[in-house]
Coordinates of C-alpha atoms and ligand atoms in Angstrom, one line a residue:
X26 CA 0.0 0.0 0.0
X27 CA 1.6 3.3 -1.3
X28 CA 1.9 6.1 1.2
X29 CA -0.8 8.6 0.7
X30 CA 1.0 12.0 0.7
X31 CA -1.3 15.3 1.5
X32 CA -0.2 18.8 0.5
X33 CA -0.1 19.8 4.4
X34 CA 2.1 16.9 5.0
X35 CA 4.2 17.5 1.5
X36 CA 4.6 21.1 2.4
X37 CA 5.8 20.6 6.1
X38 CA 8.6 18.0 4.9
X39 CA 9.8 19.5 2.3
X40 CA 9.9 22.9 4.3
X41 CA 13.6 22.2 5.9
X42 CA 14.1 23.3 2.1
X43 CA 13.7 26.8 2.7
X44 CA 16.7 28.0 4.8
X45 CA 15.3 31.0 6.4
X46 CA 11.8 30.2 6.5
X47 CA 9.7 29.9 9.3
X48 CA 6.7 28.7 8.2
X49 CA 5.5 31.8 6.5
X50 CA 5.1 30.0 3.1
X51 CA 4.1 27.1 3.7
X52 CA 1.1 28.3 6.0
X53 CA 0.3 30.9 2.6
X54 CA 0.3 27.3 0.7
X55 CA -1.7 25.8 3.2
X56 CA -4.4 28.7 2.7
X57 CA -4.3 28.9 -1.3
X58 CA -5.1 24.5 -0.8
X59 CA -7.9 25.8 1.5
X60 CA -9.4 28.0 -0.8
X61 CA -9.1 25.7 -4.1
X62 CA -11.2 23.3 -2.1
X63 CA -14.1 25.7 -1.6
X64 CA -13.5 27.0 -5.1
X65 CA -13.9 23.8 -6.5
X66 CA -17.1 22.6 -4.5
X67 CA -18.7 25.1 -6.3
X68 CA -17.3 24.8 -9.4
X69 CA -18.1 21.0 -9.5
X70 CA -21.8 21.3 -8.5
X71 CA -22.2 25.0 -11.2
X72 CA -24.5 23.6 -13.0
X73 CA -27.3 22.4 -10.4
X74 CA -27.6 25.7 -8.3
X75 CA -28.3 29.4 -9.8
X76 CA -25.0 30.5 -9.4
X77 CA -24.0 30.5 -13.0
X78 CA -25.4 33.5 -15.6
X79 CA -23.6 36.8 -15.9
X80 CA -23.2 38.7 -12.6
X81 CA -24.0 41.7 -14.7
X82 CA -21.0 43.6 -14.5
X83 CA -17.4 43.5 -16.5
X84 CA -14.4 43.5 -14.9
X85 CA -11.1 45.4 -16.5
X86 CA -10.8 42.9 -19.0
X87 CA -14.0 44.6 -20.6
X88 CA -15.2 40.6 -19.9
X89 CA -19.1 40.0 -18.3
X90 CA -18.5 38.5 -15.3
X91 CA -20.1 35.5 -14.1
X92 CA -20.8 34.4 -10.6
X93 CA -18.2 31.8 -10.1
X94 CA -15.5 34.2 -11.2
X95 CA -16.7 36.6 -7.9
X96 CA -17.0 33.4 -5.7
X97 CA -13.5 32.5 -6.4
X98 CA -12.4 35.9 -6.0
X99 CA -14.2 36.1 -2.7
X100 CA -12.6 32.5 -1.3
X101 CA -9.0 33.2 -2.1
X102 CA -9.6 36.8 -0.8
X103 CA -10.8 35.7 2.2
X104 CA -8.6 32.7 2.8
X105 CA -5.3 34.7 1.8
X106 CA -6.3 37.9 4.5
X107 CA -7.1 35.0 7.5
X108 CA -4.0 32.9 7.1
X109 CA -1.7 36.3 7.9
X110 CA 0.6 35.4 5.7
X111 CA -0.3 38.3 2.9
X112 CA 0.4 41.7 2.8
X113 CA -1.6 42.1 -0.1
X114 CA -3.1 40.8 -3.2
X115 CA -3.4 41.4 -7.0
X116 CA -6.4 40.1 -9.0
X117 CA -7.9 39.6 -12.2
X118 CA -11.2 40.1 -10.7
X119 CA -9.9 43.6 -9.0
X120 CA -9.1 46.9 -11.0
X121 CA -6.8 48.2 -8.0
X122 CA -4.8 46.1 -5.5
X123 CA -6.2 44.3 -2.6
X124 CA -4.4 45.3 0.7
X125 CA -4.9 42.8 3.5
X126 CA -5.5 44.7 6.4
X127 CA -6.7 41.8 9.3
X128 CA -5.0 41.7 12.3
X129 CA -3.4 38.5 11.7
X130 CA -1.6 39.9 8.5
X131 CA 0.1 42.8 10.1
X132 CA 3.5 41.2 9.6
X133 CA 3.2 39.3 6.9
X134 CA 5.5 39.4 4.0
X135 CA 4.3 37.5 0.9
X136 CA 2.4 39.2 -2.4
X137 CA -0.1 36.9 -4.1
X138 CA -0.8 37.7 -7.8
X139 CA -3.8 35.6 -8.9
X140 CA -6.7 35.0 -11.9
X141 CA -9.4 33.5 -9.3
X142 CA -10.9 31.7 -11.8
X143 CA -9.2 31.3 -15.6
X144 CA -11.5 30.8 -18.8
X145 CA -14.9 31.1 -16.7
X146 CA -16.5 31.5 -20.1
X147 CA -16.2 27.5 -20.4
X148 CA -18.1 27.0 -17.5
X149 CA -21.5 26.8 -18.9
X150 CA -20.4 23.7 -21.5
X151 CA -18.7 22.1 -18.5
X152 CA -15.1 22.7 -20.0
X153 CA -12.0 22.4 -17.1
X154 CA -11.0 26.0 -15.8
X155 CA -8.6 27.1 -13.7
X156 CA -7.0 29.3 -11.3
X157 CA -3.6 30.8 -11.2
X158 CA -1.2 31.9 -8.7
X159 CA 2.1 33.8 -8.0
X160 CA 3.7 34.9 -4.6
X161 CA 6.7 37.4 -4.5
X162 CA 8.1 38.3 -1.0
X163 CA 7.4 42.1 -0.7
X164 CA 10.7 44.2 -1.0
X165 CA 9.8 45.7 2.2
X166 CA 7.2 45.0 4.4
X167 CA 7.7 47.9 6.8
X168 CA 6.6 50.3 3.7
X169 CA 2.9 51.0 3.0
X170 CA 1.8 48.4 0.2
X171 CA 2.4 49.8 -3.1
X172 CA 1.4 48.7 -6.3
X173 CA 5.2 49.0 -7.5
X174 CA 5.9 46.2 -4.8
X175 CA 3.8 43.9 -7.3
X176 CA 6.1 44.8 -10.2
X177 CA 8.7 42.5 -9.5
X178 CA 10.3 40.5 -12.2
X179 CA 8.9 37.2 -12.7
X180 CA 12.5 35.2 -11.7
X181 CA 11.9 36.8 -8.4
X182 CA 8.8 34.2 -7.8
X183 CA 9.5 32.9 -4.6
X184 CA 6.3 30.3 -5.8
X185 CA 3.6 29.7 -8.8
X186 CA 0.9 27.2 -9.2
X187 CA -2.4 26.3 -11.1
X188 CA -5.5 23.9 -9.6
X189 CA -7.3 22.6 -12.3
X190 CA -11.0 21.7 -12.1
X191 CA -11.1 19.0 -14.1
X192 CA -12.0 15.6 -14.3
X193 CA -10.7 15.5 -11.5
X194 CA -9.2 18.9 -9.3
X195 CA -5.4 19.1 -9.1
X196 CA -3.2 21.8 -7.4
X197 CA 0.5 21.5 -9.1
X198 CA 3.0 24.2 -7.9
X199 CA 6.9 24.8 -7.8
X200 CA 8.8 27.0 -5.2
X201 CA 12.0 26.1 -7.2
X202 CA 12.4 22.4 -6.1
X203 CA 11.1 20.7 -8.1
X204 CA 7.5 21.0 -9.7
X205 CA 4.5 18.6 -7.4
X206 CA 1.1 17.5 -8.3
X207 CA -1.6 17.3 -6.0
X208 CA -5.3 15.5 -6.9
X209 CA -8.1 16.0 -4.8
X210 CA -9.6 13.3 -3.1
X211 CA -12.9 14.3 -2.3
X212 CA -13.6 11.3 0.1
X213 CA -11.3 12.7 2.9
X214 CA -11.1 16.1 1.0
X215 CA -7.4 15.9 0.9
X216 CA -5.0 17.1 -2.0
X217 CA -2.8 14.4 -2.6
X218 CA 0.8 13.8 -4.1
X219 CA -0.1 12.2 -7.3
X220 CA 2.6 13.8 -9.5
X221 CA 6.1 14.1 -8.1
X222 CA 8.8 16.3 -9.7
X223 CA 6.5 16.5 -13.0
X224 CA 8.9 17.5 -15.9
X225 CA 7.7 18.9 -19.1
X226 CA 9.0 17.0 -22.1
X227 CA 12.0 18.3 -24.4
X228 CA 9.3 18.1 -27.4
X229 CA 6.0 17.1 -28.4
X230 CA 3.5 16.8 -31.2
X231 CA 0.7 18.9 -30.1
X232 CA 0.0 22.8 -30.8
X233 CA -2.3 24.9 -29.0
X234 CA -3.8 28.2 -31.0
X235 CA -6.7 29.9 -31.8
X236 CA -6.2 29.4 -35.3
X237 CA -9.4 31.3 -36.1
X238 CA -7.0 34.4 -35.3
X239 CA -4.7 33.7 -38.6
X240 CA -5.0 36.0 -40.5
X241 CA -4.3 38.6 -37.6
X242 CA -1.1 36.7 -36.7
X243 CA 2.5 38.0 -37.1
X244 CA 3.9 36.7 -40.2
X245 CA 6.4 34.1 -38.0
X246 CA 3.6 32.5 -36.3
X247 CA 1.5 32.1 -39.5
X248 CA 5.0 30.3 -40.9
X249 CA 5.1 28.0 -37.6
X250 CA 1.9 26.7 -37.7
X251 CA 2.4 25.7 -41.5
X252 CA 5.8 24.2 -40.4
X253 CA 3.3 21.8 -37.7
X254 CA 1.2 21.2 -40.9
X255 CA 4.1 19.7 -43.1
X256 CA 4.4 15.9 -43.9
X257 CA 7.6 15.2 -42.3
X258 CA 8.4 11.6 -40.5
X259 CA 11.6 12.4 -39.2
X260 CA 10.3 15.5 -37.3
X261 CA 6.3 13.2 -36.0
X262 CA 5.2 16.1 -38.5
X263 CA 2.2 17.1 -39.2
X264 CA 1.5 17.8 -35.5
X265 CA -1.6 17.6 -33.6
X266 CA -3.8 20.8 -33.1
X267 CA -5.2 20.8 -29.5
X268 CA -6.7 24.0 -28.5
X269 CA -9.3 24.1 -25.6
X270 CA -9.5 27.7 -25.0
X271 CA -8.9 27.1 -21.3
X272 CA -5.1 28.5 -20.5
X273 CA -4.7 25.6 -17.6
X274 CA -6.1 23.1 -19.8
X275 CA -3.8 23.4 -22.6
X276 CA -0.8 24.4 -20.6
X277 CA -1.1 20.9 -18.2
X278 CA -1.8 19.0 -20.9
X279 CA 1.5 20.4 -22.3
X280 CA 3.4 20.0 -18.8
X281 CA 2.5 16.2 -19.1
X282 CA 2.4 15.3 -22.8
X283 CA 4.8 17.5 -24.0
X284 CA 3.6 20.3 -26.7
X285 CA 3.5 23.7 -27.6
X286 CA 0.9 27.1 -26.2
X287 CA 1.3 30.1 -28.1
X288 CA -1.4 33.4 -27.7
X289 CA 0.5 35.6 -29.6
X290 CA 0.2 39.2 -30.4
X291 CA -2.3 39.9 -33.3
X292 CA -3.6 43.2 -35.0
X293 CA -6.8 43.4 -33.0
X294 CA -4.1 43.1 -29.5
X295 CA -0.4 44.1 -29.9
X296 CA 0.2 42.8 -26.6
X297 CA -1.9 39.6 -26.8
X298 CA -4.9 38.7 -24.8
X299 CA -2.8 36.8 -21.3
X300 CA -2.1 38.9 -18.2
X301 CA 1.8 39.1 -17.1
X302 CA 1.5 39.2 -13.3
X303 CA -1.1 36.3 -13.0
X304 CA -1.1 34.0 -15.9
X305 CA 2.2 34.0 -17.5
X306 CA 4.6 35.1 -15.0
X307 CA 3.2 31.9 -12.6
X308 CA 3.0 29.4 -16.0
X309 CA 6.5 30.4 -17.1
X310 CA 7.9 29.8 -13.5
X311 CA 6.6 26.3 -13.3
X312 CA 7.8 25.3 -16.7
X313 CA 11.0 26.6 -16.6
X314 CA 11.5 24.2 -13.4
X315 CA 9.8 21.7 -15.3
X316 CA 12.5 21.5 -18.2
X317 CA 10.8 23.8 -20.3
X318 CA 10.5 27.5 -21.8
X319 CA 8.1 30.4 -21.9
X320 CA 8.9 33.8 -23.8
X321 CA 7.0 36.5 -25.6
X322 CA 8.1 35.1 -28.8
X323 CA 11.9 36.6 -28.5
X324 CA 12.5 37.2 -25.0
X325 CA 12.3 35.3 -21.5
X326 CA 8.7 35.8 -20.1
X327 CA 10.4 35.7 -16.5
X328 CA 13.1 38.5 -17.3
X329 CA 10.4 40.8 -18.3
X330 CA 9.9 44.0 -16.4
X331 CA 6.1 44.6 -15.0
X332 CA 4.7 48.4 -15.9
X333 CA 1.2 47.8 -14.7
X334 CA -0.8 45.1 -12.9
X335 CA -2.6 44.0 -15.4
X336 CA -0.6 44.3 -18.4
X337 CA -0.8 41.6 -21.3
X338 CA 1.9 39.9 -23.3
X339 CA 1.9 37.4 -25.8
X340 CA 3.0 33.5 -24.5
X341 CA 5.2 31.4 -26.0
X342 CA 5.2 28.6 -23.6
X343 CA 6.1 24.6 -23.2
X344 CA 8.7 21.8 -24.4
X345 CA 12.0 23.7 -25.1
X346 CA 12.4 22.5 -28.5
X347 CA 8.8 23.3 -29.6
X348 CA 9.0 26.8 -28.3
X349 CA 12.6 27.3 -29.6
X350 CA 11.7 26.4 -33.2
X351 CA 8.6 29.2 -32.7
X352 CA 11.1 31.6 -31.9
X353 CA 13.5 30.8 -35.4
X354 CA 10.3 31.4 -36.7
X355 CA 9.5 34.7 -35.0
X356 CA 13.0 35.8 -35.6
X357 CA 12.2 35.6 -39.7
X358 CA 15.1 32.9 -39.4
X359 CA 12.9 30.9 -41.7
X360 CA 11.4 34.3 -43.6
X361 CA 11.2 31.9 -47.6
X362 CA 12.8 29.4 -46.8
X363 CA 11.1 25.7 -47.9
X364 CA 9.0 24.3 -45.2
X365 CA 9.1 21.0 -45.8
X366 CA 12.0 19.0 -43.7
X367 CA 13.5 20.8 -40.9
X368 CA 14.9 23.8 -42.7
X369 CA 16.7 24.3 -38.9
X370 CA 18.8 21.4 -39.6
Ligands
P6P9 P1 -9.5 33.0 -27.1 C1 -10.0 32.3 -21.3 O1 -10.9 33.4 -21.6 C2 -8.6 32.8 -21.6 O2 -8.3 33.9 -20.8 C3 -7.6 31.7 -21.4 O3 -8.0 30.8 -20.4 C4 -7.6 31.0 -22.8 O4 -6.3 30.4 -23.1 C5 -7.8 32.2 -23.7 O5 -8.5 33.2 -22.9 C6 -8.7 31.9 -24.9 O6 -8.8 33.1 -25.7 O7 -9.3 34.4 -27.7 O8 -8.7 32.0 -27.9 O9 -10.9 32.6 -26.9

């Protein structure tokens, strides 16, 4: 009988790991597991209680907001300010930052960047969604919160995860040892270690895009996804197109098939459609430490420098030699040249 592993007990071992901490983190892990477990009670019952629809309003993204994507906000919110281990939160659901001002939290010293609830649109047709986190240490936790605190680079992650509500619920998240995989058990309501030191295959055969955006595409993505189309047995060419429209979805299917997401810029968005601070920042930290790569189509996603909280960029992001052969293409490396083969070679 294999040991059954839970997050708590995960976290506490593995917390000798972190030589200056006491406790801080993993207590701010503890609280993120608490509040993916209340998140995904609801999420997993949506469609049996009224609390699906549009909420009425739009939040910054110009999006209508549905009720789920305020519940999640509200849980990991709420969990985050009683744990007392954040100073202060930045959402996807929340134009300006989110101080926590509880008793509990008046020395705490972590940031939390998070999207609540990613690709609530697919909850009505019962498609996996997600929610997304980052936590920075703040630069100083004597100074009033700031919003320029938030705009750290996204190397100087101290941790970054995803839960998944899927067929079944997993929380997976990296604080630079190693990248772990947690699935719910709902029978003693228990994230468990099902996924140890998950690592993201060199290359793949699947490519996530919205190819209905083609014709807005830069000119090296349109060549890359005609290079995936090519008959080419050496290369497992032509690839597989596997686009769900949920970012989680695709990206863990990546993380443990191997494959590559791109949301690149397009005329409609220069700057893409995916937030910086909570969705690629966290992503690109947990595949980086997962073997593979994330970058705006020329440069490192994590090496970028933040100007607003919820800035977009355009995400390159998945198995090294996928998302190096995207950026040949992005750097007009292949610009003409024959597609067929591996003009690379
Ligand atoms: P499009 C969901 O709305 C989301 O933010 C991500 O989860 C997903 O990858 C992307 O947008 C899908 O966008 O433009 O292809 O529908």
């Amino acid at each position: 009988m294999k040991r059954v592993i839970t997050l708590g007990q995960f976290i506490i071992e593995r917390q000798s790991d972190f030589p200056y901490a006491k406790g801080e983190l993993s207590r701010l892990l503890r609280d993120i597991g608490i509040a993916a477990k209340l998140v995904n009670r609801e999420v997993n019952k949506a469609g049996l209680v009224d609390i699906l629809g549009e909420h009425g309003t739009t939040n910054i993204q110009g999006e209508r907001v549905k009720k789920l994507d305020i519940y999640a906000n509200e849980q990991f919110i709420a969990a985050l300010g009683s744990g007392g281990e954040t100073r202060g939160i930045a959402s996807e659901e929340n134009d300006e930052l989110v101080p926590i001002t509880t008793a509990v939290s008046k020395n705490a010293k972590y940031l939390v960047c998070v999207d609540p609830l990613d690709g609530s649109s697919n909850i009505d047709v019962n498609v996996s969604v997600g929610t997304v986190f980052s936590i920075y240490r703040s630069t100083d936790s004597s100074a009033p919160l700031s919003e320029a605190d938030f705009l750290q680079k996204g190397v100087d992650q101290v941790a970054a995860g995803y839960v998944i509500y899927g067929s079944s619920t997993m929380l997976v998240y990296t604080t630079r040892r190693g990248v772990n995989g947690f699935t719910l058990d709902p029978s003693i309501g228990e994230f468990c270690l099902s996924h140890p030191d998950m690592k993201c295959p060199e290359t793949g055969t699947m490519y996530s895009i919205n190819e209905g955006n083609y014709a807005r595409f830069p000119e090296g993505v349109k060549q890359y996804i005609k290079y995936c189309q090519v008959e080419d047995d050496a290369t497992d060419r032509p690839y597989t197109s596997r686009y769900i429209g949920s970012l989680v979805a695709d990206f863990h299917r990546n993380l443990l098939m191997g494959g590559i997401f791109i949301y690149p810029s397009t005329a409609k968005s220069p700057q893409g459609k995916l937030r910086l601070l909570y969705e690629c920042n966290p992503l690109a930290f947990l595949i980086e430490e997962a073997g593979g790569t994330a970058s705006d189509g020329h440069q490192r996603i994590l090496e970028l420098t933040p100007t607003s909280l919820h800035q977009r960029t355009p995400l390159f992001i998945g198995s090294a030699g996928m998302v190096a052969k995207a950026e040949e293409f992005m750097r007009g490396s292949h610009r003409g040249e024959p597609l067929t083969g591996d003009p690379a070679s």
